[in-house]
Structure formats: structure tokens, C-alpha cells
Amino acid sequence: MLFKNEYDVVIAGAGPGGAAAARKCAEGGLSVLLLEKRQEIGAPKRCGEGLGLSFVNHLGFKGNEGFVTNMVDNACLVAPNGKEIMAEFPDDKGCILERKLFDKALCYKAAEAGAKIIAKAKVIDVLKENGKITGIKAKIDGKTIEIKSKIVIAADGVESKIARMAGLDTKNRAQDIDSGFQYEMAGIELKDSNRIYLYFGNDIAPRGYIWIFPKGKTVANVGIGIAGNRKKTAKEYLDEWIETQPKIKKGSIIEVNSGGIPVGGLLKKMTLDNFMVVGDAAHQVNPLHGGGIDEATVAGEISAKIAIKAIKKGDTSDKTLKEYNDLWWKTRGKDLEKIEKYRNLVEKLTDEDMNILAGAVSGTELLDFAVGKGETLVKILMKNPKLFKLARHLI
Amino acid sequence: MCRAGFKVIFMVSKVDNEKCLRCGGCVSVCPVDCLLLDEVEGIAVDAKKCTSCGICVDFCPVGAFSIKKED
Ligand SMILES: Cc1cc2nc3c(=O)[nH]c(=O)nc-3n(C[C@H](O)[C@H](O)[C@H](O)COP(=O)(O)OP(=O)(O)OC[C@H]3O[C@@H](n4cnc5c(N)ncnc54)[C@H](O)[C@@H]3O)c2cc1C
Ligand code: SF4
Ligand code: SF4
């Protein structure tokens, strides 16, 4: 048989969150089973594929691996009136990944560390005894199989059902999830293929933005993330915008992607007896720019750290696993909560506000703002009478 | 037929799985948890649970949902 019927830890979902948890648990000496419902890990992607080089390094990669298609040095933010603001990435370069290869590379690392991974294996329920999780039920090879484990980690992404089955309320409020749509396009013309472009405006992308993440000289992910409850669908907004961009419009469509981006609703409770939830399934995404690869991975690593500790101690109760909750809130949650507040403000900006903002602040300040360091931006806004009211919301 | 003699028409959400890109986003927004994603088949709606609230219609990035009369 390919796998055993009992493990220390069973993880559902082999995205970055699940793969990171699996790798760290295995490195810590635990027996680990990682189940992925798709037949090919990483495909199709639901992602613009942008990730900081320092984070790629953190995962033990140099950045010259096959899954890094291109490096970017800076971002160009385009205001509704067309004003372009340049922002250099201060101490980091950005990588544009091939997510499929990247997700697989993370799984190779986990397998090397000793985790057992199975694709086309769907977790369909959790096992419970006396109300406590004791493992999972999965559909593998057409058969329904029960697998016991001391801990179950749900890393099953935005469509997560497992945490709900376990008893955690992880439903997303409609206003806390962005609707994303993207084309991977080839044969387009880019002004600078080492630069990402972000376009703002309530007419083109209400409560969100359009992005161009270049994967090469003539290839890029061209996508949009917007609030869901709009007149048109994300696809319609993007199609209309592309119509106005002759250099993009002339290209070809290589891949079509869509997805939900949980840009809010951070969970106060992410553990139960013998159970943890990480990544998109726990809404761990930057609420302003929507990036979640790093967040899912960090959460996966923290959950593994606590799983190892709990299993060594012989106590996997909620009381012990709750340390994952506390540690995550301390290291990431606080920042993300602050960024969520920023998002609530940004949502209210009119195009005119955005144009004024674009004239008053630098790109670096805007990038700092997007990662929760809004202090300098506030100081600038306070000095500008027109922007004073915005600043007040930020304090 | 209900007691007063009016015909009750139940509305439910319907998915066009030819359009659906299997991204799973709708599953996470449905307030009554009545959507299920299959990687191959696409989205299935549990018509018994659906309240026809329309949240999935608003969310779907490609407009695969519509609210229709139950068959
Ligand atoms: C359009 C779009 C663009 C984005 N762009 C970026 C970007 O540029 N940079 C960035 O950092 N982030 C981006 N994100 C967000 C990022 O993709 C996610 O935050 C990240 O993938 C989350 O990782 P995860 O491991 O939590 O979940 P996922 O990567 O979604 O992995 C979850 C896995 O679980 C599997 N699964 C689900 N249910 C089950 C089950 N029952 N049994 C077994 N397996 C199951 C799924 O098939 C999937 O493989 C974007 C998202 C979208 C939608
Ligand atoms: S949100 Fe739309 S495209 Fe995505 S799975 Fe649901 S129906 Fe399909
Ligand atoms: S209409 Fe409402 S209840 Fe019905 S599937 Fe859509 S989100 Fe769920």
C-alpha cells in the first residue's frame, strides 16, 4: 500500500500552506500525510504569481530555479487620471513564478524531508470520536478510506470545507472576498518587462486594481481583483480595460484563471482539539494587495512548530494547539488586522481622492502602506488640507 | 400549491459549468454552504438548501451563476 492508515499529522491541501506545514512537520520528525484533491499539484493556478525574492530565499531556494520566470525591480502605480508613480522595491527584488512548478518544488522539499504526499486524494470528511477530531475520511483512487491522525491541518484554500466540518466557522462574508480574474497573455508589448504595473480607478476596478505581472519580455499575467457586488463581473471589467490597451489587446491568451481572494475576516479562532487551519482557508491574505503565498507558508510553518511541540508533549488538545493561534496573531495577525483597516479606508476613496494622493505621495510610501507601515503616509496626508480627512481615518 | 391556492415557485441558483473555471471562490461566499466544487465536473448546487440570495451571482468572476426557477 502506498500509505499507512495512521499518521502523526494529516494535512489537507498541497498549496504553499499545506506543503510548508508538511515539510516542517517531517523535518521535526513527525510522520506526515499530505493529501491533494487535484490530479496535478499547483494546476490550474489561482494566482498572479508575484513573490518577493527574500521569501523565495527563506524557503531555501536561490531564485534561479526553473519556477522563477522573471525578476522585477520596481512597480508602476497608475492613478485614475493616468499619473504614473514609480516605486523601487527597497531591499528586495520581486519574483514572478510559474506557480505550478513552484508548488511542486515546495512538495518536493516536503517529500525529501519524509512527508508522504498523494495527489488526486480528496478529503471528504473529518473523523470524530467524542466530538474530537481523530483523523479524516478521503476519496483515493475511487475508494473511501479512513486515516487516523493525532492532528489534522486544514490547508484547503479558499474553497475550504474541512474547517467547517471540524466545527470552526470559516465562512467568508461577501464583502470580505475579492473576485479575481486573470489571463496569462503572450505576444504583448511591455514598456519594461522588469516592472509590475498596477492600475487603479473605480471605473476600471472598483475597490481593487488591475495588474500586469511580466513573466518575460512579451508574456505577462494580466489580471483584476475587485469587490464582488458590482454591476459587472471581474472578467467583464478586465475585458473592457484590455480593449483600451492596444499593446495588450494584440496578445494571445495562454491561460485563463479566476479565484476568490479573502481580503478580510481574519479568524480569531483557528484551532480545536487536534485541529488547525492555515492559509487561504483561514483568510490569511494581505487585505490590500491580496498576496497570500507568503502568508499561507508562514502560517503553515508556525502550525508545524506547534504540532511538533504538542505531539512531543503528548497533548494535542486545543489548549496546546492554541499556541499556533497566539503566535500567528503576534507575528502576522496584528499587521494584517492593521492593513485590513487601511483597506476599509482605501475602499472609500473616490477617483479624485486617488488622483490627489498620487500627486502628494511617493511610490515607496504607498508600498510601505500596503504592508502595514502607514506612518510616513499619514504624516504627509496630515500636511495636505485636501487629504486631512483621509489621514484621520488612518490614525 | 400552497394553502391559499397560489403556486409557490422556488428560485435557486444555477451554474453554467461550461463557463465555470473551477476556482472555488463561490463555495467560500455561499452563506448556507450549499455549493460543492468538483475539480472535473465543476460546481454543484444543493437546491434544497439554496436560499437564492444571489451572493454567488455577484461574486463569480466569470458570471457562471444565474437565479432560476427550480426544475
Ligand atoms: C487571481 C488571484 C491572484 C493572486 N495573486 C497572488 C500573487 O501574485 N501573489 C501572492 O502571494 N498571492 C496571490 N494570490 C493569493 C494566493 O494564490 C493564495 O493566497 C495562496 O495560494 C494560498 O495558499 P494556500 O496553501 O492557503 O491555498 P491554495 O494554494 O489554494 O491551496 C489549497 C489546496 O488545497 C486543495 N484542496 C482543497 N480542498 C481539498 C480537499 N477537500 N482535499 C484535498 N485537497 C483539497 C486545493 O486543490 C489546493 O491545491 C492570488 C489569488 C488569486 C485568486
Ligand atoms: S466562482 Fe464561478 S468560476 Fe469559480 S468555481 Fe464558482 S462558479 Fe466556477
Ligand atoms: S444563491 Fe445564495 S444560497 Fe444559493 S448557492 Fe448562491 S450564495 Fe448559496
Coordinates of C-alpha atoms and ligand atoms in Angstrom, one line a residue:
Chain A
M1 CA 0.0 0.0 0.0
L2 CA 1.1 3.5 -0.8
F3 CA 0.3 4.9 2.6
K4 CA -0.4 3.9 6.1
N5 CA -3.7 4.2 7.9
E6 CA -2.3 6.2 10.8
Y7 CA 0.0 9.3 10.9
D8 CA 1.0 11.9 13.5
V9 CA -0.3 14.6 11.2
V10 CA -2.6 14.6 8.2
I11 CA -2.7 17.8 6.1
A12 CA -5.5 18.5 3.6
G13 CA -4.4 20.6 0.6
A14 CA -1.0 20.8 -1.1
G15 CA -0.8 24.6 -1.8
P16 CA 2.0 26.6 -0.2
G17 CA 0.4 26.4 3.2
G18 CA 0.0 22.7 3.3
A19 CA 3.4 22.0 1.7
A20 CA 5.1 24.2 4.3
A21 CA 3.4 22.6 7.2
A22 CA 4.2 19.1 5.8
R23 CA 7.8 19.9 5.3
K24 CA 8.4 21.4 8.7
C25 CA 6.4 18.6 10.5
A26 CA 8.5 16.0 8.6
E27 CA 11.8 17.8 9.4
G28 CA 10.7 17.8 13.0
G29 CA 10.5 14.0 13.0
L30 CA 6.7 13.6 12.7
S31 CA 5.0 11.1 10.3
V32 CA 3.1 13.2 7.8
L33 CA 0.5 12.6 5.1
L34 CA -0.4 15.4 2.7
L35 CA -3.4 14.9 0.6
E36 CA -4.3 17.0 -2.5
K37 CA -7.5 16.7 -4.4
R38 CA -6.2 17.8 -7.7
Q39 CA -4.6 15.4 -10.1
E40 CA -1.6 17.8 -10.6
I41 CA -0.3 19.9 -7.7
G42 CA -0.4 23.6 -8.5
A43 CA -2.6 23.5 -11.6
P44 CA -4.6 25.3 -12.6
K45 CA -3.2 28.3 -10.8
R46 CA -5.3 30.9 -8.9
C47 CA -2.6 33.5 -8.7
G48 CA -0.8 36.4 -10.2
E49 CA 2.5 34.6 -9.3
G50 CA 4.3 37.5 -7.6
L51 CA 6.5 36.8 -4.6
G52 CA 9.4 38.6 -3.0
L53 CA 12.9 37.2 -3.6
S54 CA 13.7 37.3 0.1
F55 CA 10.8 35.0 0.7
V56 CA 11.9 32.6 -2.0
N57 CA 15.3 32.5 -0.2
H58 CA 13.5 31.9 3.1
L59 CA 12.1 28.7 1.6
G60 CA 15.6 27.5 0.8
F61 CA 15.8 28.5 -2.9
K62 CA 18.3 30.7 -4.6
G63 CA 15.9 32.4 -7.0
N64 CA 17.5 30.9 -10.1
E65 CA 15.3 27.8 -10.1
G66 CA 13.1 27.0 -13.1
F67 CA 10.0 28.2 -11.3
V68 CA 11.2 31.8 -11.3
T69 CA 10.2 33.0 -14.8
N70 CA 11.3 36.7 -14.3
M71 CA 12.6 39.2 -11.8
V72 CA 11.1 42.6 -11.3
D73 CA 12.8 45.6 -9.7
N74 CA 10.0 48.1 -9.3
A75 CA 6.3 48.8 -9.6
C76 CA 4.5 51.5 -11.5
L77 CA 1.2 52.5 -9.9
V78 CA -1.2 54.3 -12.3
A79 CA -3.7 56.7 -10.8
P80 CA -7.2 57.1 -12.4
N81 CA -6.0 60.3 -14.2
G82 CA -3.1 58.3 -15.7
K83 CA -0.4 59.7 -13.5
E84 CA 2.3 57.1 -13.0
I85 CA 4.1 56.7 -9.7
M86 CA 7.3 54.7 -9.6
A87 CA 8.2 52.6 -6.6
E88 CA 11.5 50.9 -6.3
F89 CA 11.4 47.7 -4.2
P90 CA 13.8 48.9 -1.4
D91 CA 15.8 45.9 -0.4
D92 CA 14.1 43.1 -2.3
K93 CA 13.5 42.0 -5.8
G94 CA 10.2 40.5 -6.9
C95 CA 10.0 37.1 -8.5
I96 CA 7.3 36.2 -11.0
L97 CA 6.8 32.5 -10.5
E98 CA 5.4 29.6 -12.5
R99 CA 3.1 28.6 -9.7
K100 CA 2.6 25.1 -10.9
L101 CA 6.4 24.5 -10.8
F102 CA 6.8 26.4 -7.5
D103 CA 4.0 24.5 -5.7
K104 CA 5.6 21.3 -6.9
A105 CA 9.0 22.4 -5.8
L106 CA 7.6 23.0 -2.3
C107 CA 6.2 19.5 -2.3
Y108 CA 9.5 18.0 -3.5
K109 CA 11.1 19.6 -0.4
A110 CA 8.4 18.2 1.8
A111 CA 8.7 14.7 0.3
E112 CA 12.5 14.9 0.7
A113 CA 12.0 15.7 4.4
G114 CA 10.0 12.5 4.7
A115 CA 6.4 13.6 4.2
K116 CA 4.1 11.3 2.2
I117 CA 2.2 13.2 -0.5
I118 CA -0.7 11.9 -2.6
A119 CA -2.3 13.8 -5.5
K120 CA -5.9 13.1 -6.6
A121 CA -6.8 12.3 -3.0
K122 CA -9.7 14.3 -1.7
V123 CA -10.5 14.8 1.9
I124 CA -14.3 14.4 2.2
D125 CA -14.9 14.5 6.0
V126 CA -13.2 14.5 9.4
L127 CA -13.4 11.6 11.8
K128 CA -14.6 12.4 15.3
E129 CA -14.7 10.5 18.5
N130 CA -16.5 12.0 21.5
G131 CA -16.7 15.2 19.5
K132 CA -12.9 15.4 18.9
I133 CA -11.1 15.1 15.6
T134 CA -9.3 11.8 15.2
G135 CA -8.4 11.8 11.5
I136 CA -10.0 12.2 8.1
K137 CA -12.0 10.4 5.5
A138 CA -10.7 10.7 2.0
K139 CA -11.5 9.5 -1.5
I140 CA -8.5 8.0 -3.0
D141 CA -8.5 6.0 -6.2
G142 CA -12.2 5.8 -6.2
K143 CA -12.2 4.3 -2.7
T144 CA -13.3 5.9 0.6
I145 CA -10.6 5.5 3.1
E146 CA -10.3 6.4 6.8
I147 CA -7.0 7.6 8.1
K148 CA -6.3 8.3 11.7
S149 CA -4.0 11.1 13.0
K150 CA -3.1 12.9 16.2
I151 CA -3.6 16.3 14.4
V152 CA -5.4 17.4 11.2
I153 CA -4.3 20.6 9.5
A154 CA -6.7 22.1 7.0
A155 CA -4.8 23.9 4.3
D156 CA -7.5 23.5 1.7
G157 CA -7.6 27.0 0.3
V158 CA -10.4 29.4 -0.4
E159 CA -13.0 26.7 -1.1
S160 CA -12.2 25.2 2.4
K161 CA -14.9 22.9 3.8
I162 CA -12.7 21.0 6.2
A163 CA -12.5 23.6 9.0
R164 CA -16.3 23.9 8.8
M165 CA -16.7 20.1 9.0
A166 CA -14.4 20.2 12.0
G167 CA -16.6 22.8 13.7
L168 CA -14.9 26.2 13.0
D169 CA -16.9 29.0 11.4
T170 CA -14.7 30.0 8.5
K171 CA -17.3 31.3 6.1
N172 CA -16.4 34.4 4.3
R173 CA -18.7 37.5 4.4
A174 CA -19.3 38.5 0.8
Q175 CA -17.7 41.9 1.4
D176 CA -14.5 40.2 2.7
I177 CA -13.7 38.3 -0.5
D178 CA -12.5 39.8 -3.7
S179 CA -13.4 38.4 -7.1
G180 CA -10.3 37.7 -9.2
F181 CA -9.9 37.1 -12.9
Q182 CA -6.7 36.8 -15.0
Y183 CA -5.3 36.0 -18.4
E184 CA -1.8 34.8 -18.9
M185 CA -1.0 36.6 -22.2
A186 CA 1.7 36.2 -24.7
G187 CA 2.8 38.3 -27.6
I188 CA 2.1 41.5 -25.8
E189 CA 4.2 44.7 -25.7
L190 CA 5.6 45.8 -22.4
K191 CA 7.3 49.1 -21.7
D192 CA 9.6 47.4 -19.2
S193 CA 9.5 43.7 -18.6
N194 CA 11.2 44.1 -15.2
R195 CA 8.4 46.2 -13.8
I196 CA 5.0 45.4 -12.5
Y197 CA 2.1 47.7 -13.4
L198 CA -0.9 48.4 -11.1
Y199 CA -3.9 50.4 -12.4
F200 CA -6.4 52.0 -10.1
G201 CA -9.8 53.6 -10.5
N202 CA -13.4 52.9 -9.6
D203 CA -14.4 52.8 -13.2
I204 CA -11.8 50.1 -14.2
A205 CA -11.5 48.1 -11.0
P206 CA -13.9 49.1 -8.2
R207 CA -12.3 48.5 -4.7
G208 CA -9.3 46.8 -6.3
Y209 CA -6.8 47.1 -9.1
I210 CA -5.7 45.7 -12.4
W211 CA -2.2 44.2 -12.5
I212 CA 0.4 43.3 -15.1
F213 CA 3.0 40.9 -13.8
P214 CA 5.5 40.2 -16.5
K215 CA 6.8 36.6 -16.9
G216 CA 9.1 37.5 -19.8
K217 CA 9.6 40.2 -22.4
T218 CA 6.3 39.5 -24.2
V219 CA 4.4 37.4 -21.6
A220 CA 2.5 38.5 -18.5
N221 CA -0.3 37.8 -16.1
V222 CA -2.9 40.4 -16.8
G223 CA -5.5 40.3 -14.0
I224 CA -8.0 42.1 -11.9
G225 CA -9.2 41.8 -8.3
I226 CA -12.4 43.7 -7.3
A227 CA -15.2 43.7 -4.8
G228 CA -17.8 41.1 -5.8
N229 CA -21.0 43.0 -5.6
R230 CA -20.5 45.2 -8.7
K231 CA -22.6 45.8 -11.9
K232 CA -20.2 43.7 -14.0
T233 CA -18.2 40.6 -13.4
A234 CA -14.4 40.7 -12.9
K235 CA -14.0 39.2 -16.3
E236 CA -16.1 42.0 -17.9
Y237 CA -14.1 44.7 -16.2
L238 CA -10.9 43.2 -17.3
D239 CA -12.0 42.6 -20.9
E240 CA -13.2 46.2 -21.2
W241 CA -9.9 47.5 -19.9
I242 CA -7.9 45.4 -22.3
E243 CA -10.0 46.8 -25.2
T244 CA -8.5 50.2 -24.3
Q245 CA -4.8 48.9 -24.3
P246 CA -3.7 48.2 -27.8
K247 CA -0.3 46.8 -26.7
I248 CA -2.0 44.2 -24.5
K249 CA -5.0 43.6 -26.7
K250 CA -2.9 42.4 -29.6
G251 CA -1.6 39.5 -27.5
S252 CA -2.8 35.9 -27.2
I253 CA -4.5 34.1 -24.3
I254 CA -2.4 31.3 -22.9
E255 CA -4.3 30.5 -19.7
V256 CA -7.5 31.7 -18.0
N257 CA -7.7 31.9 -14.2
S258 CA -10.2 33.0 -11.7
G259 CA -10.4 33.0 -7.9
G260 CA -11.7 34.3 -4.7
I261 CA -9.2 36.4 -2.6
P262 CA -10.1 36.5 1.1
V263 CA -9.1 40.1 1.9
G264 CA -10.6 40.3 5.3
G265 CA -12.4 38.5 8.1
L266 CA -9.3 37.3 9.9
L267 CA -10.2 34.4 12.3
K268 CA -9.8 34.9 16.0
K269 CA -10.1 31.1 16.5
M270 CA -8.1 28.8 14.2
T271 CA -7.7 25.7 16.4
L272 CA -9.7 23.0 18.0
D273 CA -8.7 19.8 19.9
N274 CA -6.4 18.0 17.4
F275 CA -7.1 20.5 14.6
M276 CA -5.6 23.6 13.0
V277 CA -6.4 25.7 9.9
V278 CA -3.9 27.7 7.8
G279 CA -3.6 29.8 4.7
D280 CA -6.5 31.0 2.5
A281 CA -8.7 28.6 4.4
A282 CA -8.1 30.8 7.4
H283 CA -8.3 34.1 5.3
Q284 CA -4.6 34.7 5.9
V285 CA -4.1 37.1 3.0
N286 CA -2.8 40.7 2.8
P287 CA -6.1 42.6 2.7
L288 CA -4.7 45.4 0.5
H289 CA -2.6 43.7 -2.2
G290 CA -4.2 40.3 -2.0
G291 CA -0.9 38.4 -1.8
G292 CA -1.2 35.1 0.2
I293 CA 1.6 32.8 -0.8
D294 CA 3.9 34.1 1.9
E295 CA 1.1 34.3 4.5
A296 CA 0.0 30.7 3.9
T297 CA 3.6 29.5 4.1
V298 CA 4.4 31.3 7.3
A299 CA 1.2 30.1 8.9
G300 CA 2.0 26.5 7.8
E301 CA 5.4 26.8 9.4
I302 CA 4.0 28.1 12.7
S303 CA 1.3 25.4 12.8
A304 CA 4.1 22.8 12.2
K305 CA 6.2 24.2 15.0
I306 CA 3.3 23.9 17.4
A307 CA 2.3 20.4 16.1
I308 CA 5.8 19.1 16.8
K309 CA 5.7 20.5 20.3
A310 CA 2.3 19.2 21.0
I311 CA 3.0 15.7 19.8
K312 CA 6.3 15.5 21.7
K313 CA 4.4 16.6 24.8
G314 CA 1.7 14.0 24.1
D315 CA -1.0 16.7 24.4
T316 CA -2.7 17.9 21.2
S317 CA -5.7 19.5 22.9
D318 CA -6.9 22.9 21.9
K319 CA -5.2 24.3 24.9
T320 CA -1.8 23.3 23.4
L321 CA -2.6 24.0 19.7
K322 CA -4.0 27.4 20.6
E323 CA -0.3 28.5 20.8
Y324 CA -0.4 28.5 16.9
N325 CA -3.3 30.9 17.1
D326 CA -1.5 33.2 19.6
L327 CA 1.9 33.0 17.8
W328 CA 0.3 33.7 14.4
W329 CA -1.6 36.7 15.7
K330 CA 1.5 38.0 17.3
T331 CA 3.8 37.6 14.2
R332 CA 1.3 38.2 11.3
G333 CA -2.3 38.8 12.6
K334 CA -1.6 42.2 14.1
D335 CA -0.1 43.5 10.9
L336 CA -2.8 42.1 8.7
E337 CA -5.5 43.5 11.0
K338 CA -4.0 46.9 10.6
I339 CA -3.8 46.5 6.9
E340 CA -7.5 45.5 6.9
K341 CA -8.3 48.8 8.5
Y342 CA -6.3 50.6 5.8
R343 CA -8.3 48.6 3.2
N344 CA -11.6 49.8 4.7
L345 CA -10.3 53.4 4.1
V346 CA -9.0 52.8 0.6
E347 CA -12.4 51.4 -0.3
K348 CA -13.9 54.7 0.3
L349 CA -11.5 56.7 -1.9
T350 CA -13.1 58.4 -4.9
D351 CA -11.1 58.7 -8.1
E352 CA -10.5 62.3 -7.2
D353 CA -9.0 61.3 -3.8
M354 CA -6.7 58.9 -5.6
N355 CA -5.6 61.5 -8.0
I356 CA -4.7 63.9 -5.2
L357 CA -3.0 61.1 -3.4
A358 CA -0.9 60.3 -6.4
G359 CA 0.2 63.9 -6.6
A360 CA 1.2 64.0 -3.0
V361 CA 3.0 60.8 -2.0
S362 CA 5.8 58.7 -3.4
G363 CA 5.6 55.1 -4.6
T364 CA 7.8 53.9 -1.7
E365 CA 5.4 55.4 0.8
L366 CA 2.5 53.6 -0.9
L367 CA 4.3 50.3 -0.9
D368 CA 5.1 50.7 2.8
F369 CA 1.4 51.5 3.4
A370 CA 0.4 48.2 1.6
V371 CA 2.5 46.2 4.1
G372 CA 1.2 47.9 7.2
K373 CA 3.7 50.7 7.6
G374 CA 1.5 53.7 7.0
E375 CA 3.1 56.1 9.4
T376 CA 5.0 58.2 6.9
L377 CA 2.0 58.3 4.6
V378 CA -0.1 59.7 7.5
K379 CA 2.4 62.5 8.2
I380 CA 2.2 63.5 4.5
L381 CA -1.5 63.4 4.4
M382 CA -1.8 65.5 7.6
K383 CA 0.1 68.3 5.9
N384 CA -2.3 68.4 2.9
P385 CA -5.6 70.1 3.7
K386 CA -7.4 68.1 1.0
L387 CA -6.1 64.8 2.4
F388 CA -6.5 65.6 6.0
K389 CA -9.8 63.8 6.4
L390 CA -8.2 60.7 4.9
A391 CA -5.4 60.8 7.4
R392 CA -7.8 61.0 10.3
H393 CA -9.2 57.6 9.3
L394 CA -5.8 56.1 9.4
I395 CA -4.9 57.1 13.0
Chain B
M1 CA -49.7 24.6 -4.4
C2 CA -49.8 26.3 -1.0
R3 CA -52.9 26.6 1.1
A4 CA -54.2 29.8 -0.3
G5 CA -54.1 28.3 -3.7
F6 CA -51.1 30.3 -5.0
K7 CA -48.5 28.4 -6.8
V8 CA -45.2 28.7 -5.0
I9 CA -42.2 29.0 -7.3
F10 CA -38.9 28.1 -5.8
M11 CA -35.9 30.0 -7.1
V12 CA -32.4 28.5 -6.9
S13 CA -29.0 29.4 -8.2
K14 CA -27.9 27.5 -11.4
V15 CA -24.4 27.2 -12.6
D16 CA -23.2 27.1 -16.2
N17 CA -20.3 24.7 -15.8
E18 CA -19.2 25.4 -19.4
K19 CA -18.3 28.9 -18.1
C20 CA -17.1 27.9 -14.6
L21 CA -13.3 27.9 -14.2
R22 CA -13.4 25.7 -11.0
C23 CA -11.8 28.3 -8.8
G24 CA -13.9 27.6 -5.7
G25 CA -14.5 31.2 -4.8
C26 CA -18.3 30.9 -4.7
V27 CA -18.0 28.0 -2.3
S28 CA -16.5 30.3 0.3
V29 CA -19.1 33.0 0.0
C30 CA -22.3 31.0 0.0
P31 CA -23.9 31.7 3.4
V32 CA -25.7 28.4 3.7
D33 CA -22.9 26.2 2.4
C34 CA -24.8 24.7 -0.4
L35 CA -22.1 24.7 -3.1
L36 CA -19.7 21.9 -3.8
L37 CA -16.7 22.1 -6.2
D38 CA -15.6 19.1 -8.2
E39 CA -12.3 19.6 -10.0
V40 CA -13.6 18.0 -13.1
E41 CA -17.4 18.5 -13.1
G42 CA -17.5 22.0 -11.7
I43 CA -20.0 23.4 -9.2
A44 CA -23.0 21.5 -7.9
V45 CA -25.8 23.4 -6.1
D46 CA -27.7 21.8 -3.3
A47 CA -31.1 23.1 -4.4
K48 CA -32.8 22.1 -1.1
K49 CA -30.5 24.4 0.9
C50 CA -30.1 27.3 -1.6
T51 CA -32.0 30.5 -0.5
S52 CA -31.5 32.2 -3.8
C53 CA -29.8 35.1 -2.0
G54 CA -27.7 35.9 -5.1
I55 CA -24.3 36.3 -3.4
C56 CA -22.7 33.7 -5.6
V57 CA -24.1 35.5 -8.7
D58 CA -22.5 38.7 -7.5
F59 CA -19.2 37.0 -6.7
C60 CA -18.4 34.7 -9.6
P61 CA -15.6 36.3 -11.6
V62 CA -16.9 34.9 -14.9
G63 CA -20.7 35.2 -14.3
A64 CA -21.4 31.5 -14.3
F65 CA -24.4 31.8 -11.9
S66 CA -27.9 32.8 -12.5
I67 CA -31.0 32.6 -10.3
K68 CA -33.7 30.5 -12.0
K69 CA -36.8 28.7 -11.2
E70 CA -36.3 25.2 -9.8
D71 CA -36.9 22.5 -12.3
Ligands
LIG1 C1 -6.5 35.9 -9.1 C2 -5.5 35.7 -7.9 C3 -4.3 36.3 -8.0 C4 -3.4 36.1 -6.9 N1 -2.1 36.7 -7.0 C5 -1.2 36.5 -6.0 C6 0.1 36.9 -6.1 O1 0.5 37.5 -7.1 N2 1.0 36.7 -5.1 C7 0.6 36.0 -3.9 O2 1.4 35.9 -3.0 N3 -0.7 35.6 -3.8 C8 -1.6 35.8 -4.8 N4 -2.9 35.3 -4.7 C9 -3.3 34.5 -3.4 C10 -2.6 33.2 -3.4 O3 -2.8 32.5 -4.6 C11 -3.2 32.4 -2.2 O4 -3.2 33.2 -1.1 C12 -2.3 31.1 -1.9 O5 -2.3 30.2 -3.0 C13 -2.8 30.4 -0.6 O6 -2.2 29.2 -0.4 P1 -2.9 28.1 0.4 O7 -1.9 27.0 0.5 O8 -3.6 28.6 1.6 O9 -4.1 27.6 -0.6 P2 -4.1 27.1 -2.1 O10 -2.9 27.5 -2.8 O11 -5.4 27.5 -2.7 O12 -4.0 25.5 -1.9 C14 -5.1 24.8 -1.4 C15 -5.1 23.4 -2.0 O13 -6.0 22.6 -1.3 C16 -6.6 21.7 -2.2 N5 -7.8 21.2 -1.6 C17 -9.0 21.9 -1.4 N6 -9.9 21.1 -0.9 C18 -9.3 19.9 -0.7 C19 -9.8 18.7 -0.1 N7 -11.0 18.5 0.3 N8 -8.9 17.6 -0.1 C20 -7.7 17.7 -0.6 N9 -7.2 18.9 -1.1 C21 -8.0 20.0 -1.2 C22 -6.8 22.6 -3.4 O14 -6.9 21.8 -4.6 C23 -5.5 23.4 -3.4 O15 -4.5 22.8 -4.2 C24 -3.8 35.4 -5.7 C25 -5.1 34.9 -5.7 C26 -5.9 35.0 -6.8 C27 -7.3 34.3 -6.7
SF4_2 S1 -16.8 31.3 -8.6 FE1 -17.6 30.9 -10.7 S2 -15.8 30.2 -11.8 FE2 -15.3 30.0 -9.6 S3 -15.9 27.9 -9.1 FE3 -17.7 29.2 -8.6 S4 -19.0 29.1 -10.5 FE4 -16.9 28.3 -11.0
SF4_3 S1 -28.0 31.9 -4.2 FE1 -27.1 32.2 -2.1 S2 -27.7 30.3 -1.1 FE2 -28.0 29.9 -3.3 S3 -26.0 29.0 -3.9 FE3 -25.8 31.2 -4.3 S4 -24.9 32.0 -2.4 FE4 -25.7 30.0 -1.9

